Tab-separated table of C-alpha atoms in Angstrom:
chain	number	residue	atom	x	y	z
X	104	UNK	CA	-18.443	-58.079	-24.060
X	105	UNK	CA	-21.679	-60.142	-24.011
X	106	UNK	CA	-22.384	-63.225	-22.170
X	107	UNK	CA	-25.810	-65.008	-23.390
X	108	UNK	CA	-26.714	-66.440	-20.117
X	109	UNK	CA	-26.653	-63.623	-17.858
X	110	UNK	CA	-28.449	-61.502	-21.007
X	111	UNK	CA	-31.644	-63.683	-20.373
X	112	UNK	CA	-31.841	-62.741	-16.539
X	113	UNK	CA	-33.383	-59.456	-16.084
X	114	UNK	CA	-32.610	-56.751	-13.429
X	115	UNK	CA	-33.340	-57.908	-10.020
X	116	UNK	CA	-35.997	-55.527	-8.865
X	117	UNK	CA	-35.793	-56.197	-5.149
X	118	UNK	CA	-32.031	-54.812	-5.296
X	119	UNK	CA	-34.434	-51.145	-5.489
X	120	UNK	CA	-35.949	-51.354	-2.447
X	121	UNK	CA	-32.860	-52.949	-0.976
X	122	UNK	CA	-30.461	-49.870	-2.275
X	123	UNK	CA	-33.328	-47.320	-1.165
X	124	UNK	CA	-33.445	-48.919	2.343
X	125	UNK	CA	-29.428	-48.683	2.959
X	126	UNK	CA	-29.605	-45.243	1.675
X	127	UNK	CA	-32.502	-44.641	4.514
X	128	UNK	CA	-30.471	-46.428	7.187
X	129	UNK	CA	-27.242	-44.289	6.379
X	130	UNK	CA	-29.128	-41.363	6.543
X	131	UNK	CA	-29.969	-41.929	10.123
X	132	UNK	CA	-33.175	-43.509	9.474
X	133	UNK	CA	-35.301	-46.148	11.112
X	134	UNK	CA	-36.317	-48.891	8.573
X	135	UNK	CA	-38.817	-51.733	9.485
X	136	UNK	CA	-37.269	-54.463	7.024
X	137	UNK	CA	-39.784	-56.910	5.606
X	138	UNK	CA	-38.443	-57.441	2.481
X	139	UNK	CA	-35.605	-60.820	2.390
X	140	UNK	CA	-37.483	-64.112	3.763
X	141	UNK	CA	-34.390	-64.088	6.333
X	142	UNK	CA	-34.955	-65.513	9.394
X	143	UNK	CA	-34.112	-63.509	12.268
X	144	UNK	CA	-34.229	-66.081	15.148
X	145	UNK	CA	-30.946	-67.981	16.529
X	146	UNK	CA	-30.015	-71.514	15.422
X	147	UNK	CA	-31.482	-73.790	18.314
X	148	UNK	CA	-28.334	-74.488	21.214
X	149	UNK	CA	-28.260	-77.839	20.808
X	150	UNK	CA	-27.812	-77.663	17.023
X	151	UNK	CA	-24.797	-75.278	17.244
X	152	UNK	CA	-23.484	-77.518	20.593
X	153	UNK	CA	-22.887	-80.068	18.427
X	154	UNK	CA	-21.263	-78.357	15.333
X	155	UNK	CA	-19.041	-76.620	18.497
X	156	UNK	CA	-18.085	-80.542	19.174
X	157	UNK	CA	-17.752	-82.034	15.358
X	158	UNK	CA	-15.654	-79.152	14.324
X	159	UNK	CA	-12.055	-79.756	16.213
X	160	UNK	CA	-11.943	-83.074	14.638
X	161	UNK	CA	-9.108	-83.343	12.364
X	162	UNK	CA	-11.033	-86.037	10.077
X	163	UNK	CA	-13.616	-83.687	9.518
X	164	UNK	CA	-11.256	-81.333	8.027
X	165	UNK	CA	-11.254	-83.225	4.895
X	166	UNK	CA	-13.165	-83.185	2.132
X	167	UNK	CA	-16.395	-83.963	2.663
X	168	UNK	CA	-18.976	-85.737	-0.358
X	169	UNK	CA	-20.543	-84.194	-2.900
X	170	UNK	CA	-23.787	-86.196	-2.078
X	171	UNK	CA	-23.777	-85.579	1.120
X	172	UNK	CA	-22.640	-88.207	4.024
X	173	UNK	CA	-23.974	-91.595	4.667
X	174	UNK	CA	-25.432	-90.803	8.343
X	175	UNK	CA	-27.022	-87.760	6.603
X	176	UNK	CA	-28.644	-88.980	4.205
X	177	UNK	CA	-30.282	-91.769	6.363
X	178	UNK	CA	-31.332	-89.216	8.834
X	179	UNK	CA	-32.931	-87.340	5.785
X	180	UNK	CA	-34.786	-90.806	4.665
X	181	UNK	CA	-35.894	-91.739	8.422
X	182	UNK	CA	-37.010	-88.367	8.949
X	183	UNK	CA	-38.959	-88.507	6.035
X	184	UNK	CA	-40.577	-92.124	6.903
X	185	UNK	CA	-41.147	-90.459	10.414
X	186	UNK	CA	-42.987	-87.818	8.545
X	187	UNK	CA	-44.618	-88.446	6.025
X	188	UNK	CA	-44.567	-92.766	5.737
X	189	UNK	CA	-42.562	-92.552	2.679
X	190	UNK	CA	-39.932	-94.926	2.120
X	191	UNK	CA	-36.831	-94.203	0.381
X	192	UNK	CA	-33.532	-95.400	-0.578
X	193	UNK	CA	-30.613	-93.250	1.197
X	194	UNK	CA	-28.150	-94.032	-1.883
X	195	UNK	CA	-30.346	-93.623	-4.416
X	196	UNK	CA	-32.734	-91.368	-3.448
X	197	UNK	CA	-31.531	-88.867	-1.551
X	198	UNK	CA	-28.905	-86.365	-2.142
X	199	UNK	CA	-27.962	-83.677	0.313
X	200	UNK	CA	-27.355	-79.889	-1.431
X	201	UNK	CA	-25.917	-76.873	-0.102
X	202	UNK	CA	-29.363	-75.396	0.470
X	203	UNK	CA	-32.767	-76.086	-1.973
X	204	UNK	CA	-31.670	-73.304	-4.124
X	205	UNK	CA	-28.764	-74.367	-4.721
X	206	UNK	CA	-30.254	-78.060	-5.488
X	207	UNK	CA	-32.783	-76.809	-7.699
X	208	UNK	CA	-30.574	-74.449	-9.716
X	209	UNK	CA	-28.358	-78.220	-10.539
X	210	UNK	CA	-31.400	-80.289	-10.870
X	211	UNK	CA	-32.548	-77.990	-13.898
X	212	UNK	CA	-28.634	-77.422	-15.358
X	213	UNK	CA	-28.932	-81.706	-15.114
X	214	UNK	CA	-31.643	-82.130	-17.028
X	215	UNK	CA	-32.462	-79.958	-19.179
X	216	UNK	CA	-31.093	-78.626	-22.376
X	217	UNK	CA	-31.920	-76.043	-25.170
X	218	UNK	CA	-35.100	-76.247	-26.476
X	219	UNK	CA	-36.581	-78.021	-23.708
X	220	UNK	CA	-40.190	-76.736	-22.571
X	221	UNK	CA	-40.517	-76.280	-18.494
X	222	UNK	CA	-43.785	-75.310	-16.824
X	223	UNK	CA	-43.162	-72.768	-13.662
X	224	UNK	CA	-46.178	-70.514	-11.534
X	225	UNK	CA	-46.487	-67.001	-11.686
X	226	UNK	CA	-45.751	-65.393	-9.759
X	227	UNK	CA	-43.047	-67.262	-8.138
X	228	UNK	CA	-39.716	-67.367	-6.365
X	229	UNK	CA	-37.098	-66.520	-8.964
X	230	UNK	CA	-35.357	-69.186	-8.919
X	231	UNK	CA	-37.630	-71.541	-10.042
X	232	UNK	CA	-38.312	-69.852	-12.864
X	233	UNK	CA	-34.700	-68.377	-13.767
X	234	UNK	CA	-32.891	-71.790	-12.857
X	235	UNK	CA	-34.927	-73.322	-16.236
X	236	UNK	CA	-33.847	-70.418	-18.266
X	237	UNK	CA	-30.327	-70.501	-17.270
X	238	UNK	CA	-30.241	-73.982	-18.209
X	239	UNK	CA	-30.829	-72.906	-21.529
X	240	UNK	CA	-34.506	-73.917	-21.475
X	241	UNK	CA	-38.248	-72.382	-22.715
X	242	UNK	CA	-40.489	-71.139	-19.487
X	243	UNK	CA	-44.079	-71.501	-20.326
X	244	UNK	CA	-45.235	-69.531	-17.221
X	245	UNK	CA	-48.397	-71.344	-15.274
X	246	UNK	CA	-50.838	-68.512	-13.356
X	247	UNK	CA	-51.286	-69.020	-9.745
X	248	UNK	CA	-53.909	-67.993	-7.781
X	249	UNK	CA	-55.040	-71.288	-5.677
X	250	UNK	CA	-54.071	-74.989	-5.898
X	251	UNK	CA	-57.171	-75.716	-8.069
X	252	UNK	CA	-56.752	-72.389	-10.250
X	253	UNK	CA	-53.087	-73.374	-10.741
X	254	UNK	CA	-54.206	-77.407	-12.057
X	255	UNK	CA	-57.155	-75.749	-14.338
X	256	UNK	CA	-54.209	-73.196	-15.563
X	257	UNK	CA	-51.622	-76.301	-16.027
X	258	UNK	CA	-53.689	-78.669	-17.915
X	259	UNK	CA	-54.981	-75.660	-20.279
X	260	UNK	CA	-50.965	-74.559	-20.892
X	261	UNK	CA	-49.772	-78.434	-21.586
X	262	UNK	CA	-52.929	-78.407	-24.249
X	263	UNK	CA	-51.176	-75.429	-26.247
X	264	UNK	CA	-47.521	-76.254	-25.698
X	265	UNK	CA	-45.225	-77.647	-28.623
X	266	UNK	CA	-42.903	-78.902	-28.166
X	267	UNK	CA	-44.963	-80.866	-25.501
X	268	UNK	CA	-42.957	-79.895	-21.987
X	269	UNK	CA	-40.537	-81.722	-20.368
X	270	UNK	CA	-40.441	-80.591	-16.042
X	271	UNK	CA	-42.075	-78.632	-13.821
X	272	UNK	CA	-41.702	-76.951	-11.110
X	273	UNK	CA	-43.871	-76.158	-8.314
X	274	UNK	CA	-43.642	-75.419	-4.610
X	275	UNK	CA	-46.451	-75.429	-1.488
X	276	UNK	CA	-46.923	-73.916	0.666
X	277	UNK	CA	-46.337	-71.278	-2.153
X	278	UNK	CA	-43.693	-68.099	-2.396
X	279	UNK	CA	-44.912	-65.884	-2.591
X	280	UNK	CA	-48.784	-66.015	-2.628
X	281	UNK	CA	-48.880	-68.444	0.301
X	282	UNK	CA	-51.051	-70.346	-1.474
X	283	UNK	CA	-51.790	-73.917	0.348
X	284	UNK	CA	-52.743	-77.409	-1.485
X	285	UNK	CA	-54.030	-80.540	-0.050
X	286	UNK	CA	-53.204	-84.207	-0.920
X	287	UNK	CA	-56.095	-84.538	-3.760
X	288	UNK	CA	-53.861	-81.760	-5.622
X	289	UNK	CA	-50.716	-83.921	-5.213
X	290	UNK	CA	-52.350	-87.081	-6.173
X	291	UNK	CA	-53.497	-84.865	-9.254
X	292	UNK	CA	-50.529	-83.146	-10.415
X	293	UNK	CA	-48.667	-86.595	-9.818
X	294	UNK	CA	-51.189	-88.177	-11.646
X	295	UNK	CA	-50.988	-85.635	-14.567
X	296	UNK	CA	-47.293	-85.537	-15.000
X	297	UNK	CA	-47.108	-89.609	-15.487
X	298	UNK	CA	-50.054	-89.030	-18.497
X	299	UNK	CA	-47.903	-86.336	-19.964
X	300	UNK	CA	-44.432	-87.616	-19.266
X	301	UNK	CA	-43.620	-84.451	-17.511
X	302	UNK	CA	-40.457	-84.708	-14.795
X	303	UNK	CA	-41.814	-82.747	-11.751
X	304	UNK	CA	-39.903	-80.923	-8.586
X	305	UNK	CA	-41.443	-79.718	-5.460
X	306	UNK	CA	-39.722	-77.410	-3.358
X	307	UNK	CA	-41.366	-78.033	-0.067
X	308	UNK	CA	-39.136	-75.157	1.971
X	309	UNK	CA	-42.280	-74.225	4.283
X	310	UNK	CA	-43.713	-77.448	5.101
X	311	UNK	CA	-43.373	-76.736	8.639
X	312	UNK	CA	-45.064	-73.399	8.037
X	313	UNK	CA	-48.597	-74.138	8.345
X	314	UNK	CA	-51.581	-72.620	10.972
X	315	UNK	CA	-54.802	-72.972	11.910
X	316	UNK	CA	-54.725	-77.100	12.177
X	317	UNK	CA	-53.600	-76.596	8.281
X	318	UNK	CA	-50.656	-79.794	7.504
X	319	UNK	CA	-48.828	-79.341	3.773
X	320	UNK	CA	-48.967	-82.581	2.230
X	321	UNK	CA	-45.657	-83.853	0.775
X	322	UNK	CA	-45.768	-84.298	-3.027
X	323	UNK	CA	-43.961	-88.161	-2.349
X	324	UNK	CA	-47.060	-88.923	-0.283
X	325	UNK	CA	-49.046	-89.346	-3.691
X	326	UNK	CA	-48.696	-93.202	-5.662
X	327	UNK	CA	-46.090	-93.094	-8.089
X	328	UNK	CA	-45.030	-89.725	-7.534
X	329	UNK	CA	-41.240	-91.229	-6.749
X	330	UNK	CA	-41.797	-92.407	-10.783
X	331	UNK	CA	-41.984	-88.598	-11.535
X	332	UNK	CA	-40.214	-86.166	-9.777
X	333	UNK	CA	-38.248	-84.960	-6.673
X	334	UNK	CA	-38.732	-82.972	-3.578
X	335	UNK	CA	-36.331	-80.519	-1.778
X	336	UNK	CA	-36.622	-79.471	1.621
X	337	UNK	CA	-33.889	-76.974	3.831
X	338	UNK	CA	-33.324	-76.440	6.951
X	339	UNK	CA	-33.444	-72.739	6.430
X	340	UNK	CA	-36.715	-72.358	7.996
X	341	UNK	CA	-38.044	-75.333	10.007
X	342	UNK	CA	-34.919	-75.299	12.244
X	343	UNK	CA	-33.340	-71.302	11.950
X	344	UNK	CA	-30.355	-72.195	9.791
X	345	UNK	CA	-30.692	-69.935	6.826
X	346	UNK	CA	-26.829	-69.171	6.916
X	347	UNK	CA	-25.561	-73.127	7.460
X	348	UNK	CA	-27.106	-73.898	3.612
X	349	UNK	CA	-28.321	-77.307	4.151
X	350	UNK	CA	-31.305	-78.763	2.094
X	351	UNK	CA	-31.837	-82.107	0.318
X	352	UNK	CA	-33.739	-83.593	-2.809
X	353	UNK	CA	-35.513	-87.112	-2.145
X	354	UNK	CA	-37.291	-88.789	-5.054
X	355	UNK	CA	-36.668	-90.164	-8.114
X	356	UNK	CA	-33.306	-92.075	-8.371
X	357	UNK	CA	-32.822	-91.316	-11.856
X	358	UNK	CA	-33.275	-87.288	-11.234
X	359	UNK	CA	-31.644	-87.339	-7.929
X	360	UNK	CA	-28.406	-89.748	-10.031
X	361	UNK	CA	-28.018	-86.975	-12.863
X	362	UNK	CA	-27.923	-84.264	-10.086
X	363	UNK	CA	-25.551	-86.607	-8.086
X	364	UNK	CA	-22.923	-86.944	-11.213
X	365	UNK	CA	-23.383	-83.529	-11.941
X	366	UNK	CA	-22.493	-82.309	-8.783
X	367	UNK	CA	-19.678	-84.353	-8.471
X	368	UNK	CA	-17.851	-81.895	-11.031
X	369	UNK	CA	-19.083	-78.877	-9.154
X	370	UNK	CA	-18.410	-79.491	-5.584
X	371	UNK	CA	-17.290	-81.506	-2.382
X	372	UNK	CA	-20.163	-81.210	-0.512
X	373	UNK	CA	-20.446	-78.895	2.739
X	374	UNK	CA	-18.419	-78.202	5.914
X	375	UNK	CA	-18.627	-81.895	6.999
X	376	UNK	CA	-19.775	-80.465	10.896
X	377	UNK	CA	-22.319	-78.857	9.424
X	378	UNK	CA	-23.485	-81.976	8.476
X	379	UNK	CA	-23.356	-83.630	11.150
X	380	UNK	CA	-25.238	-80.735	13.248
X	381	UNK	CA	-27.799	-81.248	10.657
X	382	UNK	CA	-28.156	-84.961	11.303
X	383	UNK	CA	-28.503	-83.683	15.063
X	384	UNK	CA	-31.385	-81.087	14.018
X	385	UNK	CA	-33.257	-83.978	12.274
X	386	UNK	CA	-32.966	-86.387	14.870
X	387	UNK	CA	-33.167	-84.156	18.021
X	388	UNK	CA	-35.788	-82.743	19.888
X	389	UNK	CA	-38.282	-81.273	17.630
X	390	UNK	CA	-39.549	-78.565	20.156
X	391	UNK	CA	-37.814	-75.863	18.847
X	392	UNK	CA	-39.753	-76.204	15.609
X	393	UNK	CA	-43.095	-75.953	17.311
X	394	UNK	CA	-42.107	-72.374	18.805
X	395	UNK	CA	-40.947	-71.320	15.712
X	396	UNK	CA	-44.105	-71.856	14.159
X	397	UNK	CA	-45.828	-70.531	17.119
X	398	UNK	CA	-43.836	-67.542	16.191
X	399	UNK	CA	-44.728	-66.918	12.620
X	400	UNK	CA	-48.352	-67.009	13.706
X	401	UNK	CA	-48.357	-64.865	16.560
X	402	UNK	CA	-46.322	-62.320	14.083
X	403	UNK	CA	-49.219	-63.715	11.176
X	404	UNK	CA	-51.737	-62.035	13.260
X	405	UNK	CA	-50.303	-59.173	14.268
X	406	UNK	CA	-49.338	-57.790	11.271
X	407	UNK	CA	-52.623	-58.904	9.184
X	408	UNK	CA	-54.730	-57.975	12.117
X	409	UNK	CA	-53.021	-54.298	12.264
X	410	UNK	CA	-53.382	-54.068	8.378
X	411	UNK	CA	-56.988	-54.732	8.425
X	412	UNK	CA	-57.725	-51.976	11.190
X	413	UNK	CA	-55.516	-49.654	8.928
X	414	UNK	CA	-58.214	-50.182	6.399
X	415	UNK	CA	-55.588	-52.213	4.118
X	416	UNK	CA	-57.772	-55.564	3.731
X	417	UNK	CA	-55.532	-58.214	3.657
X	418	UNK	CA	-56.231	-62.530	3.673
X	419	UNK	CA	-54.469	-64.100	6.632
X	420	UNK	CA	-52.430	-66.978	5.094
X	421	UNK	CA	-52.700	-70.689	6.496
X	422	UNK	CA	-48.732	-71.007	6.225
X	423	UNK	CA	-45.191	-69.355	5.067
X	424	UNK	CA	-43.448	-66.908	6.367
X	425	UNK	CA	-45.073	-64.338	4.510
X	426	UNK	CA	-47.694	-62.322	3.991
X	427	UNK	CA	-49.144	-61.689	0.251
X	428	UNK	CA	-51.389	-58.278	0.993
X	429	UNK	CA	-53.142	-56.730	-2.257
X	430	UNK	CA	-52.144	-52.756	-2.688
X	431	UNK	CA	-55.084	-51.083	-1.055
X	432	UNK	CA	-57.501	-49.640	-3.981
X	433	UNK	CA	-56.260	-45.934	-3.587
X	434	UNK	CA	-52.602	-46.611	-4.654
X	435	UNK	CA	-53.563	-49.205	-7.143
X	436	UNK	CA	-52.093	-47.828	-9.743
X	437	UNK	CA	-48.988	-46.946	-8.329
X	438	UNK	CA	-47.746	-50.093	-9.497
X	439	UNK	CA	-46.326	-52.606	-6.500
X	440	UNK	CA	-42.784	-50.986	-7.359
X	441	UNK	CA	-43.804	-47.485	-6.970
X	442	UNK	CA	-46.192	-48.250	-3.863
X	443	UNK	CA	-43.316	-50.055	-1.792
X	444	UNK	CA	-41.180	-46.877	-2.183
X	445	UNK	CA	-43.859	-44.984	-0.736
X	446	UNK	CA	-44.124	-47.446	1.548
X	447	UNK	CA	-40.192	-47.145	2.058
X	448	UNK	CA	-40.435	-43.158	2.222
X	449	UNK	CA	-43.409	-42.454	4.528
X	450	UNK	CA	-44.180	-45.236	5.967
X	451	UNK	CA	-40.455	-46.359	7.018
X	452	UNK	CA	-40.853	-50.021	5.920
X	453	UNK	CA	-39.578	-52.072	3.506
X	454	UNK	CA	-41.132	-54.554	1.383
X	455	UNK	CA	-41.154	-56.414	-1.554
X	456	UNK	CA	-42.792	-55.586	-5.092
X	457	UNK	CA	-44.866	-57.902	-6.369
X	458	UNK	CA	-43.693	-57.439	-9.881
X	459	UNK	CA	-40.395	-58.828	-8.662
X	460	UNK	CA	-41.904	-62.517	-8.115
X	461	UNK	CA	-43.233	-62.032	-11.945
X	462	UNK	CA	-45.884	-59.980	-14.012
X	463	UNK	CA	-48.503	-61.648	-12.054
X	464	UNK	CA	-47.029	-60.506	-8.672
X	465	UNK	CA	-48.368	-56.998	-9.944
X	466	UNK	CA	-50.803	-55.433	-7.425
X	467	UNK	CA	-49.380	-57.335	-4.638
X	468	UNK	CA	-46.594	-56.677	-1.906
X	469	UNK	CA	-44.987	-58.960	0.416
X	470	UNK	CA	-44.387	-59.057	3.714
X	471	UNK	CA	-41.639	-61.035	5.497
X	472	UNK	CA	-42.563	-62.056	8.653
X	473	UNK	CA	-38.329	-61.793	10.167
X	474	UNK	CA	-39.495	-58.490	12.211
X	475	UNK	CA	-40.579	-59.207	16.003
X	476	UNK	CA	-44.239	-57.546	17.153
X	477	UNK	CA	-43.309	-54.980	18.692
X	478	UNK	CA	-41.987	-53.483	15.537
X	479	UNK	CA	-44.350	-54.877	13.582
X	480	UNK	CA	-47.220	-53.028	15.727
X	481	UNK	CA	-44.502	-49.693	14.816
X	482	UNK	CA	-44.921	-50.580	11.595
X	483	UNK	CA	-48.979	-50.605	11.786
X	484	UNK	CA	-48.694	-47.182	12.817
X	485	UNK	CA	-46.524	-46.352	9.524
X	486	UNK	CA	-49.090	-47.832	7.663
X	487	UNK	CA	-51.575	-46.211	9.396
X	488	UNK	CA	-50.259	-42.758	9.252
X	489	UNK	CA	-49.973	-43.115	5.551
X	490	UNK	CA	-53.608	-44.489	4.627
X	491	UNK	CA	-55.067	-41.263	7.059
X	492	UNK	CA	-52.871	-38.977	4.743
X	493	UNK	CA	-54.481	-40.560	1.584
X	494	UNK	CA	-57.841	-40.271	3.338
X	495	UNK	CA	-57.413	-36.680	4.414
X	496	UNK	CA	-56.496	-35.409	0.887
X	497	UNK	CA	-59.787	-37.634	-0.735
X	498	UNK	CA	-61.706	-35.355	1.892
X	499	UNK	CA	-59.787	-32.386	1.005
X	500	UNK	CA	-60.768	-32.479	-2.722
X	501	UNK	CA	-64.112	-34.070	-2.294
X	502	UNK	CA	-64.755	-30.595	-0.074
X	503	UNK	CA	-63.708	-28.773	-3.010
X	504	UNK	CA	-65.489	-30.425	-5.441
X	505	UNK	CA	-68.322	-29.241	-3.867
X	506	UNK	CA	-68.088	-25.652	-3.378
C-alpha cells in the first residue's frame, strides 16, 4: 500500500537519538537531554489562574472558532501595536492557530499547489521545509549561514529558478543556526519579494529570545511587507506554554483569509479557556518573560562557556534557545549523526544531528537549552571526559609514531 505524500517525507533522524536515549534511560542510565526545543519551565501562575477560572464555565464548553475569538485576536493586534507599532486589522489580519506549526503547515496546504516553486533555508526546522512539500510543492533549498549570506544565496537561487517561485519561508532568530537579522534585512527581503511577486512567511517563534542588548526585528515592521506575506508567533516560548498550542499569523489579509476558509473545514479552534488564558498572557504582566530570557542566557553561558574550556570552540549565539556548536575537528568526520551517539554513549547527553535540520546542518549539533546549570555544568564534564580520551589516544599514537 503506498501513499504519495508520506513517500516524499524522509525518516525523521532525530527519532535515533530519541530511541537510543530511552533505551539508555531504561537501562538505568543518566541522560542529560538536549535534544527537543521543549521548554522545561512552568506556565507563569497567573496564566494557569485564569484558565483554572474560564474553564467551569458552561459557555465555554462549546465550540469555540476556527479563527480564533474576537478578544483574542485584538489582544494579538494590540500586542503587536504595543510591540512593534504595527497596525493591523483583528478580522482580517489576524488569525489565531493551534500553535505556529500548526499555522504554517495550513498556510502552505492554502496556497500552494503542484508545481508551485517555494524558497526555504538550509538548514532549517523541518517543518518549514516539509510543510511546502506536503502541499504538493517544489523546495528550492536557500543556504544559510548569516542574514546577509542567506539574501546573497536568495537572490542568486530566484535568478536560476523556472518556474519563477511563488513563497518563501523564513524565520529569525533562526532554528537552528541561531542566526540573527536586523531591520535593513527585513526591509530587503520585503523589498525583494514585492519585485519578484514572491508570497513570504516569517515564523518569528524566538523573538523574545534575544541577548546581549540584541532586539529581533519583526518582518511587518518593514513598508509594504503586510502587501507580501505573514508572520506567526506562539506562545510556546516567550510565555512557557509549549503544551497549551497557541500561536497566531498577522499579515496579509488575503493569506491570512485563504488560511481562515481553509481552516474552517479542518477545525473549531482551541479549548476556548485556553484562549482566554492566552489573552491574559498577552495582556498581563510581562515580568515573567524577562526571567525567562534571563534564563536562557545564564544557561547560554554556561554551556558555551564550559564547551570552550573543554576545547570544543563554540560561537555564543545572540538569541534562541539553542546552541548551534560545530563538531570539534577530531570527530569531524564522524558525521553529526554518528558524533551525537558518541555523544549519547560516553558522554551521557543527548543532542541533535545536524543532518536532521538538512544536508547543510552536517558538521553541526544542537543544543537545547531545556536542561538547568547544574546539569548542564554535569554535562561539561561528559564532554570533557570525552575530548581528554580523544586527546590521550592522539598522544598515545603520536608516542608510537616515534619510536
Amino acid at each position: 500500500m503506498e501513499f504519495p505524500r508520506i513517500k516524499r517525507l524522509p525518516p525523521y533522524v532525530f527519532n535515533q537519538i530519541g530511541e537510543l536515549c530511552q533505551q539508555a534511560r531504561r537501562a538505568g542510565e543518566d541522560i542529560i537531554d538536549f535534544g527537543m526545543g521543549n521548554p522545561d519551565q512552568p506556565t507563569p501562575p497567573h496564566i494557569v489562574s485564569k484558565l483554572l477560572e474560564a474553564a467551569p464555565k458552561f459557555a465555554n464548553h462549546r465550540y469555540s472558532v476556527s479563527r480564533g475569538i474576537y478578544k483574542l485576536r485584538l489582544a494579538i493586534v494590540d500586542w503587536y501595536k504595543r510591540r512593534y507599532g504595527v497596525e493591523l486589522d483583528p478580522d482580517t489580519e489576524a488569525i489565531v492557530t493551534i500553535g505556529s506549526k500548526e499555522g504554517i503547515a495550513h498556510m502552505a496546504l492554502a496556497i500552494l499547489d503542484h508545481g508551485d516553486v517555494v524558497l526555504a533555508p538550509t538548514p532549517t526546522y523541518p517543518i518549514h521545509q516539509y510543510a511546502c512539500v506536503i502541499a504538493g510543492a517544489d523546495v528550492h533549498s536557500v543556504p544559510l549561514r548569516s542574514g546577509d549570506e542567506f539574501f546573497d544565496s536568495l537572490t542568486h537561487v530566484v535568478a536560476r529558478c523556472w518556474p519563477r517561485p511563488k513563497f518563501m519561508i523564513m524565520s529569525f532568530p533562526h532554528n537552528p543556526t541561531t542566526a540573527v537579522v536586523d531591520m535593513e534585512f527585513m526591509q530587503r527581503v520585503a523589498d525583494f519579494a514585492r519585485e519578484n511577486e514572491i508570497l513570504v512567511a516569517h515564523d518569528f517563534a524566538y523573538a523574545d529570545l534575544c541577548f546581549d542588548g540584541y532586539q529581533a526585528p519583526s518582518f511587518l515592521q518593514a513598508r509594504g511587507a503586510k502587501a507580501v506575506g505573514v508572520e506567526f508567533f506562539t506562545l510556546s516560548k516567550s510565555y512557557h506554554m509549549p503544551g497549551w498550542r497557541v500561536g497566531f499569523a498577522l499579515g496579509n489579509r488575503e493569506m491570512i483569509g485563504a488560511l481562515a476558509r481553509l481552516k474552517s473545514y479542518f477545525d473549531y479552534g482551541m479549548f476556548t479557556p485556553v484562549q482566554v488564558a492566552a489573552i491574559h498572557a498577552l495582556n498581563g504582566p510581562q515580568d515573567c518573560v524577562e526571567k525567562m530570557r534571563d534564563m536562557y542566557r545564564s544557561r547560554r553561558d554556561a554551556l558555551v562557556d564550559g564547551l570552550n574550556r573543554c576545547g570544543w570552540p563554540t560561537p555564543k549565539p545572540r538569541a534562541t534557545m539553542f546552541v548551534w556548536a560545530p563538531i570539534p575537528e577530531p570527530f569531524r568526520d564522524m558525521g553529526s549523526l554518528e558524533f551525537s551517539k558518541l555523544l549519547l554513549r560516553e558522554a551521557k547527553i543527548a543532542v541533535s544531528p545536524g543532518i536532521g535540520f538538512g544536508a547543510d546542518g552536517e558538521g553541526f549539533v544542537r543544543f537545547s537549552l531545556i536542561e538547568n546549570e547544574h546539569r548542564i555544568r554535569q554535562a561539561v564534564r561528559g564532554v570533557r571526559a570525552v575530548m581528554r580520551r580523544v586527546e590521550s589516544n592522539g598522544a598515545r599514537r603520536s608516542d608510537a609514531l616515534q619510536a
